[in-house]
Coordinates of C-alpha atoms and ligand atoms in Angstrom, one line a residue:
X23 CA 4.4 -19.9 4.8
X24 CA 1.1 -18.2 4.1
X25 CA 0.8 -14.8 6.9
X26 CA -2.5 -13.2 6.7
X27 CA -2.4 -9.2 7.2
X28 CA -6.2 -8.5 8.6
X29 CA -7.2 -5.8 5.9
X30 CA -10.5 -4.7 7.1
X31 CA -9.1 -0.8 7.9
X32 CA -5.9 0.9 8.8
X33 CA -2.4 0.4 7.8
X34 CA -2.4 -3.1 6.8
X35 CA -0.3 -2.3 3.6
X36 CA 2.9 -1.6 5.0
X37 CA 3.0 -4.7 6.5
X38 CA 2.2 -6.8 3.5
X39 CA 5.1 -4.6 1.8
X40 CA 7.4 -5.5 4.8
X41 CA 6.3 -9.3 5.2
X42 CA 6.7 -9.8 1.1
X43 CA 10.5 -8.3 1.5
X44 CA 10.8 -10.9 4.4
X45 CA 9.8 -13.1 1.9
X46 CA 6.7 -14.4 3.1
X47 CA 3.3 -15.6 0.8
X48 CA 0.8 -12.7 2.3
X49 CA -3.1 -13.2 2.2
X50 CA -4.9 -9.9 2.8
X51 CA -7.9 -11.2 5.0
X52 CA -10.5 -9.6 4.6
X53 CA -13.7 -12.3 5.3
X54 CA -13.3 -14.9 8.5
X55 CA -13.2 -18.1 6.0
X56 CA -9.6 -16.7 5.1
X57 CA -8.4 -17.8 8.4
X58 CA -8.2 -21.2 7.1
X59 CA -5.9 -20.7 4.6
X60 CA -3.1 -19.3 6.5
X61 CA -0.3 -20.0 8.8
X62 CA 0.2 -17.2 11.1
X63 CA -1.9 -13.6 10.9
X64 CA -1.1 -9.7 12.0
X65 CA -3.5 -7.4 13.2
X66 CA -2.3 -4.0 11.7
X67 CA -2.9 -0.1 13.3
X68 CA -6.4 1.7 12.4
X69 CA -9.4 2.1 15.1
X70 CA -9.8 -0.6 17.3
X71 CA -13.1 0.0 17.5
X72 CA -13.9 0.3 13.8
X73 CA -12.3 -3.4 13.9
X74 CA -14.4 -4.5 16.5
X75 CA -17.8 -3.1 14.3
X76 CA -16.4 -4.1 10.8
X77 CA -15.6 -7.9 12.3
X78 CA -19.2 -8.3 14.0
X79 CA -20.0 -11.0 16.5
X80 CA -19.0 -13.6 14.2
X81 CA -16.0 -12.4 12.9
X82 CA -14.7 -11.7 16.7
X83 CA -15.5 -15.2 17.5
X84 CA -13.6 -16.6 14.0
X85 CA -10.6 -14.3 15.2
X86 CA -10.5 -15.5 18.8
X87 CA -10.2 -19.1 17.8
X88 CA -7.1 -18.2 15.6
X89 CA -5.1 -15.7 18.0
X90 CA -5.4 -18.7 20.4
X91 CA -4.3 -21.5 17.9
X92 CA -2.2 -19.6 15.5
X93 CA 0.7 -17.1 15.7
X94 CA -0.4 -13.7 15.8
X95 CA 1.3 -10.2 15.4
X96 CA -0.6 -7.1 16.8
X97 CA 0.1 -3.4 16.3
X98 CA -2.0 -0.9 17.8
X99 CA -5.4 -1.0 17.8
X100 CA -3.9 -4.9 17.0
X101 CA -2.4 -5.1 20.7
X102 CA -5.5 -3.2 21.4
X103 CA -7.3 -5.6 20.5
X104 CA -5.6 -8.9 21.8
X105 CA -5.5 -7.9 24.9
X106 CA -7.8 -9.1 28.2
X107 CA -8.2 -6.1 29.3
X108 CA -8.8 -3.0 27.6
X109 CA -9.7 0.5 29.1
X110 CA -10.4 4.4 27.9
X111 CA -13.3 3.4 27.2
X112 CA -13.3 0.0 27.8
X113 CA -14.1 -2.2 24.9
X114 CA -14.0 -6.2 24.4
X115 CA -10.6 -7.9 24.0
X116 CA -9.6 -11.2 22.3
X117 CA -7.9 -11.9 25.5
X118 CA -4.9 -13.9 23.5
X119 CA -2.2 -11.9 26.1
X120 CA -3.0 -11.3 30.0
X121 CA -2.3 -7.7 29.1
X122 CA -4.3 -4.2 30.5
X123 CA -4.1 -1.3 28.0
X124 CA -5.1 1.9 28.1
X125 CA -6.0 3.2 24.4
X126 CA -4.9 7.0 23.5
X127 CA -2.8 7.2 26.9
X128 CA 0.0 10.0 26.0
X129 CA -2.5 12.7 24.9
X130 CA -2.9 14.7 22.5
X131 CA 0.7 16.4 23.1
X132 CA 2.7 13.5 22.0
X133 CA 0.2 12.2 20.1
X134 CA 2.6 10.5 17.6
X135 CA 6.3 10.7 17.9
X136 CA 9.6 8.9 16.9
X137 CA 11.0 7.5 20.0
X138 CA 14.2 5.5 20.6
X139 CA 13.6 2.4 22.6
X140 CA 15.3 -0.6 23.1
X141 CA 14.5 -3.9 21.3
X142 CA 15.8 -7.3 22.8
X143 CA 18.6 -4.8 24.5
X144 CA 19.7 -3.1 20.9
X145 CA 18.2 0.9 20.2
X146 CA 15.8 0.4 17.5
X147 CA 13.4 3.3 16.3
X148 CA 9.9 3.2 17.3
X149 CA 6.6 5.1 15.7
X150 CA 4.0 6.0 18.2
X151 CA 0.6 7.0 16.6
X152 CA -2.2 7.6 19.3
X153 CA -0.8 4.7 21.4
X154 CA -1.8 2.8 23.4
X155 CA 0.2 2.1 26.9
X156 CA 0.3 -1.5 28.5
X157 CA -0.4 -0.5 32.3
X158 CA 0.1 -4.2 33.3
X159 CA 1.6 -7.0 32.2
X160 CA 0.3 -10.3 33.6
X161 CA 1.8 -13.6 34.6
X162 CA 4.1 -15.5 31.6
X163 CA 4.0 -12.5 29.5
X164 CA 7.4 -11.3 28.2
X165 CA 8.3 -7.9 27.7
X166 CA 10.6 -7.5 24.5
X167 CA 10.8 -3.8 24.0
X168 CA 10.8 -1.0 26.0
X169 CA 10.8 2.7 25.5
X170 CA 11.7 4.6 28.5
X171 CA 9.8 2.7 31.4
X172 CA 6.9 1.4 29.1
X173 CA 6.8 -2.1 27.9
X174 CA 5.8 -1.8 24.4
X175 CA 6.6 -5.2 23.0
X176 CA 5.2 -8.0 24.6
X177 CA 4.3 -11.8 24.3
X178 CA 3.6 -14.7 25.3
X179 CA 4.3 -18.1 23.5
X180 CA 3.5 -17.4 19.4
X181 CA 1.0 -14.5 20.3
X182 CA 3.1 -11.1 20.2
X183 CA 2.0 -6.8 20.6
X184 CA 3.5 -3.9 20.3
X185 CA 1.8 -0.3 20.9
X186 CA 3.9 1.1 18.2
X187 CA 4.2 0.8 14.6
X188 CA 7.1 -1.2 13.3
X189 CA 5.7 -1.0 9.5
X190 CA 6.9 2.7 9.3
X191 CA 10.1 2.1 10.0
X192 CA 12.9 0.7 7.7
X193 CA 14.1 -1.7 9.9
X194 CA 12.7 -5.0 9.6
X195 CA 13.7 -6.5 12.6
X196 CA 10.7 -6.8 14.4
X197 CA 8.7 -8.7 11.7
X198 CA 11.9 -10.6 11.3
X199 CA 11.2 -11.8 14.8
X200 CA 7.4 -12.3 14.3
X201 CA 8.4 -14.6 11.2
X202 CA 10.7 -16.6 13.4
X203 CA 7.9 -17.4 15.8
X204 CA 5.7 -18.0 13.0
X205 CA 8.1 -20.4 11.9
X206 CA 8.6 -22.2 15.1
X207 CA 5.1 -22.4 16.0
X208 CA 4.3 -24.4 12.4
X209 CA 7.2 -26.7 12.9
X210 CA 5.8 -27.7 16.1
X211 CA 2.3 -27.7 14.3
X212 CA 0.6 -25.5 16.4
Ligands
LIG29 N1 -6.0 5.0 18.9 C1 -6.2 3.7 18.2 C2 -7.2 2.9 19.0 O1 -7.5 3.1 20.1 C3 -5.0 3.0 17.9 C4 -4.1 3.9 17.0 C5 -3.3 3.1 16.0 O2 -3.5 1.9 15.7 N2 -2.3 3.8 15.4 O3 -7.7 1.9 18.5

């Protein structure tokens, strides 16, 4: 199965690294006609805004047609960005999950941290870099993860987002899961 890694800015490496141990083919997307030539796609950490610059109109409009036809994995500014609703400021969304976030929403305190949440019910470490928070989680969207009171996995159907960083960590659990979806949604050839 081909999984795209959107490689326009940020951390998309350490996902391509974590996805090839998996065992997955990995495309590094870097120009919209890309989109055709894989199965499933994830949207790595960097500036959301940057993304939203380097993609232009039409790459936002080639990227909205996947997210809502194709699995897709978001990480930070890639849960930033497939969200409906985005605030601090507010910005455009893909709207692929009935989710509001708020970006940079712990401060500069706690900036970026190593937190323990729990993932499907089992601890798992999470990496928080300038997260964002999901303030509200709308109808038919499932929350996966939590740390403390915050839902910081979420998804619905094959589209999933979390605000932190699963690439940094050594476990591969969570792209484990991704791949399953990924999996599921091309048996059923969606
Ligand atoms: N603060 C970034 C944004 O608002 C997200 C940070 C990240 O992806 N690590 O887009």
């Amino acid at each position: 199965m081909g999984v795209g890694v959107l490689a326009l800015q940020g951390d998309f490496d350490a996902h391509r690294r974590r996805l090839e141990e998996l065992g997955a083919e990995v495309v590094l997307v870097k120009k919209p006609e890309q989109f055709d030539a894989i199965d499933a796609l994830v949207i790595p950490g960097g500036e959301s805004g940057t993304f939203l610059k380097l993609l232009g109109e039409n790459g936002f409009a080639k990227l909205k047609d996947f997210v809502r036809a194709k699995p897709t994995f978001g990480t930070c500014a890639g849960c930033i960005l497939l969200a409906t609703e985005v605030e601090n400021p507010k910005q455009a969304g893909l709207g692929a999950l009935d989710i509001t976030v708020r970006r940079n929403a712990y401060g500069r305190q706690i900036d970026s941290s190593i937190r323990a949440g729990l993932f499907l019910g089992d601890p798992i470490e999470m990496v928080f870099i300038r997260a964002p928070r999901i303030e509200r989680v709308g109808a038919g969207v499932e929350v996966i993860a939590t740390e403390g009171q915050d839902a910081v996995l979420v998804r619905k159907g094959s589209t999933l987002a979390a605000t932190f960083h699963p690439e940094l960590s050594d476990d591969p659990r969570i792209h484990q899961y991704f791949l399953q979806i990924a999996e599921n949604g091309k048996r059923q050839g969606s």
